[in-house]
Short mmCIF file of N, CA and C in Angstrom, two decimals:
data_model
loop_
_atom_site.label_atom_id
_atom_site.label_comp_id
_atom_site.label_asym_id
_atom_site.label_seq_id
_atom_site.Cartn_x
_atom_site.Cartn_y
_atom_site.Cartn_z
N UNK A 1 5.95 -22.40 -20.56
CA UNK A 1 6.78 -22.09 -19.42
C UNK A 1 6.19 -20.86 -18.72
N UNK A 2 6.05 -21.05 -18.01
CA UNK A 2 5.76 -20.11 -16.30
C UNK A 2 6.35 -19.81 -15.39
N UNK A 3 7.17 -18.68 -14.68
CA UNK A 3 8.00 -18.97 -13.93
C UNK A 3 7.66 -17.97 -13.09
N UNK A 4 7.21 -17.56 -11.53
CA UNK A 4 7.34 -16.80 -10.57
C UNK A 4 8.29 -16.52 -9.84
N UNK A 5 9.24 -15.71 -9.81
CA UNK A 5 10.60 -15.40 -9.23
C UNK A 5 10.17 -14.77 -7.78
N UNK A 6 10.55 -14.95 -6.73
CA UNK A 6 10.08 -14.43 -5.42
C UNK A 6 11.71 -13.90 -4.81
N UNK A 7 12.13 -13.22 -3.88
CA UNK A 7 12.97 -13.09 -3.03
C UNK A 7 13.49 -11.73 -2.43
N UNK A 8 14.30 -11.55 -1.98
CA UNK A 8 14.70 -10.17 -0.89
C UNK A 8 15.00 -9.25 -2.39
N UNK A 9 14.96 -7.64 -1.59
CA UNK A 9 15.49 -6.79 -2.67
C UNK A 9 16.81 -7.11 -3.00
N UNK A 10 17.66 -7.44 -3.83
CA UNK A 10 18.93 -7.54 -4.46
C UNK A 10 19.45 -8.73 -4.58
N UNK A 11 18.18 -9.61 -4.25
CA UNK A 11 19.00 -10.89 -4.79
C UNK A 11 18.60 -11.18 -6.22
N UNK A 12 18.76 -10.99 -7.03
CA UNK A 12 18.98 -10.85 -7.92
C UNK A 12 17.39 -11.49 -8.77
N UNK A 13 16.08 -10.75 -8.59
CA UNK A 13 14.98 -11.50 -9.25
C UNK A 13 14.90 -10.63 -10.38
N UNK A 14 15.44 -9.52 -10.70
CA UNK A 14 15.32 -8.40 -12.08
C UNK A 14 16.63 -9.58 -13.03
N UNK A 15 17.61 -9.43 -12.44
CA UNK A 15 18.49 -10.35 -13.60
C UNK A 15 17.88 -11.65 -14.33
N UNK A 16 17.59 -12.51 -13.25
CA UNK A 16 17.33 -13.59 -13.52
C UNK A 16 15.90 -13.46 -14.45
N UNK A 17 15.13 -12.86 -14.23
CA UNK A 17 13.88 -12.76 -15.00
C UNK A 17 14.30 -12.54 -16.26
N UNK A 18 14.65 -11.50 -16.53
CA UNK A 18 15.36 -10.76 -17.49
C UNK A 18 16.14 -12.01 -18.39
N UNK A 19 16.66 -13.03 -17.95
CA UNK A 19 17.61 -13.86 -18.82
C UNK A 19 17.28 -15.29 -19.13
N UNK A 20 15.77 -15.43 -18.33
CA UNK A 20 14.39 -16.32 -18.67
C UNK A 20 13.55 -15.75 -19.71
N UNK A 21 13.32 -14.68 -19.21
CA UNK A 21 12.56 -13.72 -20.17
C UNK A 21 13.36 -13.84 -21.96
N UNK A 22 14.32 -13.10 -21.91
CA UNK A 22 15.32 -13.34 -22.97
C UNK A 22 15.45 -14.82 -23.81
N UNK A 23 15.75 -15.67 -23.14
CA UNK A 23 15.94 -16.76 -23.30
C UNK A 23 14.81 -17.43 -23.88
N UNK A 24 14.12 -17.60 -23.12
CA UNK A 24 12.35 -18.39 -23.92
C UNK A 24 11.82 -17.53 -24.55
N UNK A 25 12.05 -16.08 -24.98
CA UNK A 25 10.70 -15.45 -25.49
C UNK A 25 9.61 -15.15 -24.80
N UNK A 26 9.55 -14.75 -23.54
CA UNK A 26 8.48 -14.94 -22.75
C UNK A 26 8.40 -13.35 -22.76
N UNK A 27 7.12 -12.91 -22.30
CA UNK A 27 7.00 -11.59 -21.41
C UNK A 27 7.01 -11.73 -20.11
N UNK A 28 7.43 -10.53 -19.58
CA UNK A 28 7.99 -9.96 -18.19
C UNK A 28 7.55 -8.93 -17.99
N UNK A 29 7.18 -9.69 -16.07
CA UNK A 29 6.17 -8.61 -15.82
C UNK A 29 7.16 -8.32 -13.99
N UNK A 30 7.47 -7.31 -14.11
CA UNK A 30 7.99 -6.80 -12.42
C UNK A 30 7.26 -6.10 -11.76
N UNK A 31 7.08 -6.83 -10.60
CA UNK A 31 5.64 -6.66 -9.95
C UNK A 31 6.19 -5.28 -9.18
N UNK A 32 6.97 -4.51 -9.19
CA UNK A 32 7.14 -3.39 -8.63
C UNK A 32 6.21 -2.33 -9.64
N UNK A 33 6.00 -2.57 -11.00
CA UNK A 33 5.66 -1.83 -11.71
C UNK A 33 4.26 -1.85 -11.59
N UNK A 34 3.40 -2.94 -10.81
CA UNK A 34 1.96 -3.27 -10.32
C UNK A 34 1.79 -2.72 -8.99
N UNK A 35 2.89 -2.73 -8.47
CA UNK A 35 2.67 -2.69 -7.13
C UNK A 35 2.47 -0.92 -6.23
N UNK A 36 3.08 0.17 -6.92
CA UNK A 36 3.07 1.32 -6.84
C UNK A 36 2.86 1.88 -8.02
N UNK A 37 2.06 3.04 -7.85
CA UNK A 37 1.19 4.27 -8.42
C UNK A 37 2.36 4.79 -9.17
N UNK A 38 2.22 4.60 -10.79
CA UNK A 38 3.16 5.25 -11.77
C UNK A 38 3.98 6.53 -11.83
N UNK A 39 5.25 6.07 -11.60
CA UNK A 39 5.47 7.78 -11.69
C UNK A 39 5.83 8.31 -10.07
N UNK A 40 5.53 7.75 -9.19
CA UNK A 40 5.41 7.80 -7.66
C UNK A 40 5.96 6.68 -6.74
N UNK A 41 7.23 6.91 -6.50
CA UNK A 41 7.89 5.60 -5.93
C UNK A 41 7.61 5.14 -4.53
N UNK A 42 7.15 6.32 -4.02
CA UNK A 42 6.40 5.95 -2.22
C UNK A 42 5.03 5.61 -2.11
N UNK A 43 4.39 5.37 -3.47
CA UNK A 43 2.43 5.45 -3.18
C UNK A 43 2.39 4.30 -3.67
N UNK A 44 1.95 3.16 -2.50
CA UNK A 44 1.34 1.70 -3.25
C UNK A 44 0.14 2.02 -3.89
N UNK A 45 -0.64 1.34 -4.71
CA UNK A 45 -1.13 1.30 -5.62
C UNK A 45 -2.38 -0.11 -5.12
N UNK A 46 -3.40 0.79 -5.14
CA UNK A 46 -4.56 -0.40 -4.63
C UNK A 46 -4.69 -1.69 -4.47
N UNK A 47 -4.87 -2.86 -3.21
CA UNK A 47 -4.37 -4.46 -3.64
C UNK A 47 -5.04 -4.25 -4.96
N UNK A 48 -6.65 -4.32 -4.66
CA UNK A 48 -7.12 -4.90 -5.99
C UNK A 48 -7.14 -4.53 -7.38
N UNK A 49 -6.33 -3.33 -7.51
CA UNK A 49 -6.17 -2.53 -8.75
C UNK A 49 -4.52 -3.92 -8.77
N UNK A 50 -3.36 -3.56 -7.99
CA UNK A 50 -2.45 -4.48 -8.29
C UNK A 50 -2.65 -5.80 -8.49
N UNK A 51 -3.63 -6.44 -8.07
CA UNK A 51 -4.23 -8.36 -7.82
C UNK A 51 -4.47 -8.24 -9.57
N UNK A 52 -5.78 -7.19 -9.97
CA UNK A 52 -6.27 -7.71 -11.33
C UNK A 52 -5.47 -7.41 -12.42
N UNK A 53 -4.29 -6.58 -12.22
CA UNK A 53 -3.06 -6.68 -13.45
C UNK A 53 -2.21 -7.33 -13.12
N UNK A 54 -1.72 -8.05 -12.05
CA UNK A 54 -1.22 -9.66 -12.05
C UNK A 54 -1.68 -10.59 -12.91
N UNK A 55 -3.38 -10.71 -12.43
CA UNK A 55 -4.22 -11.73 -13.07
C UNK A 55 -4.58 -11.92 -14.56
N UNK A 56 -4.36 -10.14 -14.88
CA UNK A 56 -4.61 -9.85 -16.44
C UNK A 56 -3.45 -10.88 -17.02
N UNK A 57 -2.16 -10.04 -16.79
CA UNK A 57 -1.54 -10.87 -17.26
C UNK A 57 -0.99 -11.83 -17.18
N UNK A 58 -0.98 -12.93 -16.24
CA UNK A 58 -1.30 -14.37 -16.42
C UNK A 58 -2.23 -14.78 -17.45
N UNK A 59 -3.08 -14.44 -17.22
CA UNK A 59 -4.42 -14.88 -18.53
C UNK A 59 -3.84 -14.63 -19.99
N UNK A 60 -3.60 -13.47 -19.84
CA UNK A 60 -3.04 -13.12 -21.29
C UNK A 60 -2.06 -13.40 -21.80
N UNK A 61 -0.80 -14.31 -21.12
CA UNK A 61 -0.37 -14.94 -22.15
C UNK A 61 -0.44 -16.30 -21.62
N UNK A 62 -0.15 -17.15 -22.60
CA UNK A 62 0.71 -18.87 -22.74
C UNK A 62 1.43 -18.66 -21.77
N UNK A 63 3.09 -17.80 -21.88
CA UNK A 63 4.07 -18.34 -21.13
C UNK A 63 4.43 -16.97 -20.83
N UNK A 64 5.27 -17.13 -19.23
CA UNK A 64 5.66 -15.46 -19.00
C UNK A 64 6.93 -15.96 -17.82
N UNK A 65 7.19 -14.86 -17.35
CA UNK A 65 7.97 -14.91 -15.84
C UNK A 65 7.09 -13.47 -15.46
N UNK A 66 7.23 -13.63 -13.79
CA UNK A 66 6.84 -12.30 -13.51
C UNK A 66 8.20 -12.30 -12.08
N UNK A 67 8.89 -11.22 -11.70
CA UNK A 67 9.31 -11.14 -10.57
C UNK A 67 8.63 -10.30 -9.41
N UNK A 68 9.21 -10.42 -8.14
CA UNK A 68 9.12 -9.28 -7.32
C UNK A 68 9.25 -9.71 -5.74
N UNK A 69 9.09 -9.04 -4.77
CA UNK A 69 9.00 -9.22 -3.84
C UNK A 69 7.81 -9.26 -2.68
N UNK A 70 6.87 -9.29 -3.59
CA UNK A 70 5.61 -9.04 -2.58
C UNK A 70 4.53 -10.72 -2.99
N UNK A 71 4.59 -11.00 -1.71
CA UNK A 71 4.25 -12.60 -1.56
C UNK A 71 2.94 -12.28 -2.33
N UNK A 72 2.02 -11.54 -1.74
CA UNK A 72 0.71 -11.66 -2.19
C UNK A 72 0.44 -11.46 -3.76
N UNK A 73 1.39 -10.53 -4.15
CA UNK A 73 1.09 -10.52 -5.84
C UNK A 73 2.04 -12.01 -6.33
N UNK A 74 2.64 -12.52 -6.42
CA UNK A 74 3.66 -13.72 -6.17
C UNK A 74 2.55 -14.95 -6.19
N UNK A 75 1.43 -14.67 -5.14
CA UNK A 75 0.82 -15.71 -4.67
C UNK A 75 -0.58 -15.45 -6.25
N UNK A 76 -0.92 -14.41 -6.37
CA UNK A 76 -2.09 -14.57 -7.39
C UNK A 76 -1.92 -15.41 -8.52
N UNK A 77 -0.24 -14.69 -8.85
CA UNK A 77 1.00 -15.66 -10.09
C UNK A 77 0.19 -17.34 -10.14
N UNK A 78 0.64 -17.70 -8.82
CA UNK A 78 0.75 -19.17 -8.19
C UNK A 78 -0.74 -20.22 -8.57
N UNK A 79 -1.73 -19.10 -8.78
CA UNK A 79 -3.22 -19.81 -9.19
C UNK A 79 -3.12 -20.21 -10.81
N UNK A 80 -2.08 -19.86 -11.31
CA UNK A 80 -1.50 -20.35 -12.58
C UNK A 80 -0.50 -21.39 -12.77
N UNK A 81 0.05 -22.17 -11.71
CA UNK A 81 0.98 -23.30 -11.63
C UNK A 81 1.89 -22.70 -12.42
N UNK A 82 2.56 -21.53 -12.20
CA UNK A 82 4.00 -21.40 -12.45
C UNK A 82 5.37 -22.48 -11.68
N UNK A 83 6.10 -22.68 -12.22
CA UNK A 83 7.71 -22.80 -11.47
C UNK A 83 7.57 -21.63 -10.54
N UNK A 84 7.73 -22.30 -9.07
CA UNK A 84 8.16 -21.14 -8.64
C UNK A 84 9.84 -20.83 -8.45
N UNK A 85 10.25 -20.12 -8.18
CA UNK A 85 12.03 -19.85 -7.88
C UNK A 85 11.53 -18.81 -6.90
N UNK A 86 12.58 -19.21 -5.45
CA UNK A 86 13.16 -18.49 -4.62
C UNK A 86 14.05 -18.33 -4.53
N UNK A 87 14.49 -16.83 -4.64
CA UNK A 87 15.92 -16.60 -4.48
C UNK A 87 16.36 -16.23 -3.17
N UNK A 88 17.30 -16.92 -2.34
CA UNK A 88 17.75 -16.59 -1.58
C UNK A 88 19.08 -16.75 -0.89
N UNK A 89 19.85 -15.71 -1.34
CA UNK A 89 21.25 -16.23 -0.94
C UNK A 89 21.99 -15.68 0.03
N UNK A 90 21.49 -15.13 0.58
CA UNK A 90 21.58 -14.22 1.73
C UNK A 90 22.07 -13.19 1.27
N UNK A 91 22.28 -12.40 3.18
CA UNK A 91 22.36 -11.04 2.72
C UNK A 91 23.18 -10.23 2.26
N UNK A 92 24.77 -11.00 2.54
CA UNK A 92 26.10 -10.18 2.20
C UNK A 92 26.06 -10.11 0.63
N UNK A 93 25.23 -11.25 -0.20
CA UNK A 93 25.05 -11.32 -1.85
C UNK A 93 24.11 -10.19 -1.90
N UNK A 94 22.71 -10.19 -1.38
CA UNK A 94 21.84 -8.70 -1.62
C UNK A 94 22.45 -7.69 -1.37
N UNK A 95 23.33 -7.54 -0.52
CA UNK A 95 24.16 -6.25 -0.33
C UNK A 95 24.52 -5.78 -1.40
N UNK A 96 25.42 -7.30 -1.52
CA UNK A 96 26.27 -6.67 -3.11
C UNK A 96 26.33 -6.09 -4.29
N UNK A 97 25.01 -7.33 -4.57
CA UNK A 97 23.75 -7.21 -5.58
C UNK A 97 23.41 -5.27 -5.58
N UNK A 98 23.26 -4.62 -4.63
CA UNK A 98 22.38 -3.45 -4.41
C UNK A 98 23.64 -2.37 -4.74
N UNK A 99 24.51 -2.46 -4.19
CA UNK A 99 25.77 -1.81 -4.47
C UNK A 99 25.63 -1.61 -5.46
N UNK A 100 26.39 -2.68 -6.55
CA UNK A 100 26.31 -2.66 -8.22
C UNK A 100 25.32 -2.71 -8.83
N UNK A 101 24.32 -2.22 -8.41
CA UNK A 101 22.99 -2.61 -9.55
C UNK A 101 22.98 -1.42 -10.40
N UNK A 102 22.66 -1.03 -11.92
CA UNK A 102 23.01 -0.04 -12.52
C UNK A 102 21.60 0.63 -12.19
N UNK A 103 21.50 1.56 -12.89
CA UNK A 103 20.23 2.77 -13.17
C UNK A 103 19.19 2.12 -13.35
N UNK A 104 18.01 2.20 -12.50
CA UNK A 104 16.44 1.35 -12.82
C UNK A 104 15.91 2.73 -13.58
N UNK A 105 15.99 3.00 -14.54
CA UNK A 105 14.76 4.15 -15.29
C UNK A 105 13.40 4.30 -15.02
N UNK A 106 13.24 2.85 -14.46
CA UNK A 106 11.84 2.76 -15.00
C UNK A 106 11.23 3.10 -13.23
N UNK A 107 12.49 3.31 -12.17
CA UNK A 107 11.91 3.16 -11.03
C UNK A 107 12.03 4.88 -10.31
N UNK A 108 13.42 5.03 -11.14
CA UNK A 108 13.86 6.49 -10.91
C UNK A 108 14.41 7.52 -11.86
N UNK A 109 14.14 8.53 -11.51
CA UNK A 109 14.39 9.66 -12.49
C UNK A 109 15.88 9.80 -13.24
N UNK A 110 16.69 9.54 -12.07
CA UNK A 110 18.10 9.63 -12.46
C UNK A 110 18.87 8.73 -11.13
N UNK A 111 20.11 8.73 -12.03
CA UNK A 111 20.69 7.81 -11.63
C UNK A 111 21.40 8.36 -9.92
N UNK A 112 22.00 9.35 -9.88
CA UNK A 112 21.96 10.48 -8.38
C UNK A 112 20.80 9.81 -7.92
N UNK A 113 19.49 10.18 -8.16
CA UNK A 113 18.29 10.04 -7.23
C UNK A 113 18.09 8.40 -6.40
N UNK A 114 18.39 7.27 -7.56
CA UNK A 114 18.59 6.12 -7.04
C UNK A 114 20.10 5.91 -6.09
N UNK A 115 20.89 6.63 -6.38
CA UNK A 115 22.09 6.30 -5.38
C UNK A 115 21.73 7.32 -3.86
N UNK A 116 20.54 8.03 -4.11
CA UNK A 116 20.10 8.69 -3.12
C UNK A 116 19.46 7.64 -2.17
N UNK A 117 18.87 6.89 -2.56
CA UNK A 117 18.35 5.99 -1.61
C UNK A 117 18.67 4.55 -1.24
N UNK A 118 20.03 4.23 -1.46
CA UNK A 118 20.91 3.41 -1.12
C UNK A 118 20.78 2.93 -0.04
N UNK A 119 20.87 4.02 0.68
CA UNK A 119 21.33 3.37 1.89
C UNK A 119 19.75 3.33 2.87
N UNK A 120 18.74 3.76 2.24
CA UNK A 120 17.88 2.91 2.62
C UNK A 120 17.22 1.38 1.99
N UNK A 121 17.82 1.22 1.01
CA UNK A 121 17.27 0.18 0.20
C UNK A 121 18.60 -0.74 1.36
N UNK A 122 19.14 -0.61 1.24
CA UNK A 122 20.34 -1.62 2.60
C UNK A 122 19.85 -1.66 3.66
N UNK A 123 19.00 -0.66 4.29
CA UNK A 123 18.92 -0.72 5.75
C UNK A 123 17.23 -1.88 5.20
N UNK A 124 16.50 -1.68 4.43
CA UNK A 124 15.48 -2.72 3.70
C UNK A 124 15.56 -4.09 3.56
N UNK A 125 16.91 -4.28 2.93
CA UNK A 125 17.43 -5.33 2.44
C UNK A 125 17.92 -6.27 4.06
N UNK A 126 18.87 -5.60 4.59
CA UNK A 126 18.91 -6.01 6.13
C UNK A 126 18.22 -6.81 6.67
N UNK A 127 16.71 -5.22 7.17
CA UNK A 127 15.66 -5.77 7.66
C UNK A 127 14.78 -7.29 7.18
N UNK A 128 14.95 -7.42 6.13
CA UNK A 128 14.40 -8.51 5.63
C UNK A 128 13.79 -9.51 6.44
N UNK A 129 15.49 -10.00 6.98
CA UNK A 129 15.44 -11.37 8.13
C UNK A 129 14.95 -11.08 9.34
N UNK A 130 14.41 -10.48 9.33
CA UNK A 130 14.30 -9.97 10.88
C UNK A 130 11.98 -9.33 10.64
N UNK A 131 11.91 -8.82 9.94
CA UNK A 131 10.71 -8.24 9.69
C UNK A 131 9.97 -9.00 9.48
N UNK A 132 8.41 -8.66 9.62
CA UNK A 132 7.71 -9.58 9.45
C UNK A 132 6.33 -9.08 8.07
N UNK A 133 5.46 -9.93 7.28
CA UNK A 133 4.89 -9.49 6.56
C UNK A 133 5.21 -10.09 5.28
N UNK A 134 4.91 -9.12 4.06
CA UNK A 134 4.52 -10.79 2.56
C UNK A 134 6.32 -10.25 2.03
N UNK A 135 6.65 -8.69 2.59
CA UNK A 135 8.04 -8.50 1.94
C UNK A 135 9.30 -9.15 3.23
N UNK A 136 9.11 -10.09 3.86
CA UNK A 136 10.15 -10.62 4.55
C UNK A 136 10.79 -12.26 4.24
N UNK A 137 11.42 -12.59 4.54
CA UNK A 137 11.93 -13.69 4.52
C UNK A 137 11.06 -15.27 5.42
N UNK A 138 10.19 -14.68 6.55
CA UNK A 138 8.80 -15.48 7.13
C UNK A 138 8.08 -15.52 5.70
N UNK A 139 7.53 -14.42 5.10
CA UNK A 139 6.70 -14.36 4.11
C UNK A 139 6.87 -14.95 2.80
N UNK A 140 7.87 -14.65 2.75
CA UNK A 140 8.49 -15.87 1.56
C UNK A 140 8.80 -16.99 1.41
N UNK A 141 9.01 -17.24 3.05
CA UNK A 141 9.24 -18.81 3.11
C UNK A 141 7.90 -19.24 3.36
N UNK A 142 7.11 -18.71 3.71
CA UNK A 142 5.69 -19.57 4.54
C UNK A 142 5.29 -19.80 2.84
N UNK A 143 4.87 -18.81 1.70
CA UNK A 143 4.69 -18.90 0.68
C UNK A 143 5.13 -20.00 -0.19
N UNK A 144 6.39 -19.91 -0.34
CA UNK A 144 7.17 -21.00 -0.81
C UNK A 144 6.70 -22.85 -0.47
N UNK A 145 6.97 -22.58 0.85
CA UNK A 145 6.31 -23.86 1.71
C UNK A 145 4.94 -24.51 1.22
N UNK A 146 4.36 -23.46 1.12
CA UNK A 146 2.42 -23.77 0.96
C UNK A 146 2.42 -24.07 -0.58
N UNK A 147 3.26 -24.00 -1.59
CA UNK A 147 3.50 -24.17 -3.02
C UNK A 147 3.01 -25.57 -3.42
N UNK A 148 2.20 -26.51 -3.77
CA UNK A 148 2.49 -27.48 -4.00
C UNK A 148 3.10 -27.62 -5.06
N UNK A 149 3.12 -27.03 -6.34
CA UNK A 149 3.70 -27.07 -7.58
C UNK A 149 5.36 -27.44 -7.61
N UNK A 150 5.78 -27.35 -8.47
CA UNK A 150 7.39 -27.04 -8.94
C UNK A 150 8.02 -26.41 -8.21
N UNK A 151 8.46 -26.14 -7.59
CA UNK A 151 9.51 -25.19 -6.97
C UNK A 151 10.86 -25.25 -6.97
N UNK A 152 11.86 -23.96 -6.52
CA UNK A 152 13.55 -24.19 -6.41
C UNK A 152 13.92 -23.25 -5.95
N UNK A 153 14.39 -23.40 -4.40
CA UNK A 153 14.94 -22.46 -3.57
C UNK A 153 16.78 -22.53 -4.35
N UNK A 154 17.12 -21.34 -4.77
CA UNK A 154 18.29 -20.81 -5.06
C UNK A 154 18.74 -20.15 -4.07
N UNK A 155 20.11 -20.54 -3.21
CA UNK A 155 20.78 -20.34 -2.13
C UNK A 155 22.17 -19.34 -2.52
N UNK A 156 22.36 -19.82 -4.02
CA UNK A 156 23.19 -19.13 -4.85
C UNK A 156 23.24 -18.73 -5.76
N UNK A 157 23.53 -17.36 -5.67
CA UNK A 157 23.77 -16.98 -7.54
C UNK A 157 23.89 -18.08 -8.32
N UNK A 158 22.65 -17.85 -9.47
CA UNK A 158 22.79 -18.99 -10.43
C UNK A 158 24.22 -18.25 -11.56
N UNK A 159 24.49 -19.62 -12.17
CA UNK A 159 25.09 -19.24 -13.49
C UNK A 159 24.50 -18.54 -14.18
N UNK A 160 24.39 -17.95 -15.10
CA UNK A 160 23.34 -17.48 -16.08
C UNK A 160 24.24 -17.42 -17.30
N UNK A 161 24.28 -18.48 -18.00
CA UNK A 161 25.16 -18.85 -18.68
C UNK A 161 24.50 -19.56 -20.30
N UNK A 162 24.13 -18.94 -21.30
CA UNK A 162 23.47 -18.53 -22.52
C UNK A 162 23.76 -19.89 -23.40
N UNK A 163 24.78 -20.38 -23.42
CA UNK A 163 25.70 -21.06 -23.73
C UNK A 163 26.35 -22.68 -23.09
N UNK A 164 25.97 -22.58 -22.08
CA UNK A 164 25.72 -23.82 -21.50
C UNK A 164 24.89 -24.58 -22.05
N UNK A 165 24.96 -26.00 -22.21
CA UNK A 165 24.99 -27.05 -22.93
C UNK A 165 23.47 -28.00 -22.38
N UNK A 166 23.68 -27.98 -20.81
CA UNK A 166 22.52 -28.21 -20.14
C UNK A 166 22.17 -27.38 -19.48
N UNK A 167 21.03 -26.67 -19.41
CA UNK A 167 20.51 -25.81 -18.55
C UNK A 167 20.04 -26.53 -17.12
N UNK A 168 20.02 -25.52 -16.06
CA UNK A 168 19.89 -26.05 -15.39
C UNK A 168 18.22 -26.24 -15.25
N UNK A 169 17.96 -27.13 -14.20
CA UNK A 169 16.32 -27.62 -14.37
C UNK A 169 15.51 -26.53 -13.96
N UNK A 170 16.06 -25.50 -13.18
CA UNK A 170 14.88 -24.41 -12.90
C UNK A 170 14.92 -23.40 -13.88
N UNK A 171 15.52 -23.59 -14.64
CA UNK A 171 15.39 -22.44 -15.99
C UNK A 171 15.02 -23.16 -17.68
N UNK A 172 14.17 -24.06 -17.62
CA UNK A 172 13.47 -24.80 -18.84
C UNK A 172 12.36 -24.61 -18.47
#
């Protein structure tokens, strides 16, 4: 199993990874953690330094999920015939999603510092539909589109439900 999670900030591609990840045993890789210079939340981090630790780890394992929002690291995923999943349920759910999302550690120092930038991660999240480039909703869909593989545009919060009897087909 392979799975590339693509979609806007807060629709939910950290959960869902996270409960694929969990679920199969897979490793997880969040391409935010490829995508900017460690430690430094405003400094992207070289394409091709970010492209060849995508690629590393595809190679390196059997089976994984990776999430994120940036088509082009998304797209390196894709030379591996992952499942892809798009999440997209619009924006009043990313809103929401962003509201309640707890403490990212791994993105910010403290939990103050991430509620510090709220309300630009909303005015982000917004922009989405409207912007253009690999972090917009053009970019994700043109991506998606050009997929020949597997794919599953999610319009709605999935269940994520441990315990359910049949899973649904984009999460096997």
């Amino acid at each position: 199993m392979r799975i590339a999670i693509l979609g806007n900030s807060g629709s939910g591609k950290s959960t869902l990874a996270q409960w694929l990840a969990r679920r199969h045993g897979a490793p997880l890789l969040d391409l935010d953690s490829v995508a900017w210079e460690p430690g430094q939340i405003a400094v992207r981090r070289a394409a091709e330094a970010a492209t060849r630790e995508v690629r590393d780890f595809c190679e390196l394992h059997r089976t994984w999920v990776l999430e994120g929002c940036y088509a082009s690291l998304v797209e390196v995923a894709l030379a591996f015939e992952p499942r892809l999943i798009f999440l997209n349920p619009g924006e009043a759910q990313c809103m929401e999603n962003c509201r309640g999302r707890p403490w990212e550690p791994h993105k910010y120092p403290s939990k103050v510092e991430q509620d510090e930038r709220l309300a630009f991660l909303l005015f982000w999240v917004a922009d989405y539909y409207q912007r253009d480039g690999e972090m917009s909703l053009s970019g994700h869909a043109t991506l998606f589109e050009s997929y020949a593989g597997e794919k599953y545009e999610l319009t709605a919060r999935p269940e994520l439900d441990d315990a359910a009897r049949e899973p649904p087909a984009w999460s096997t």
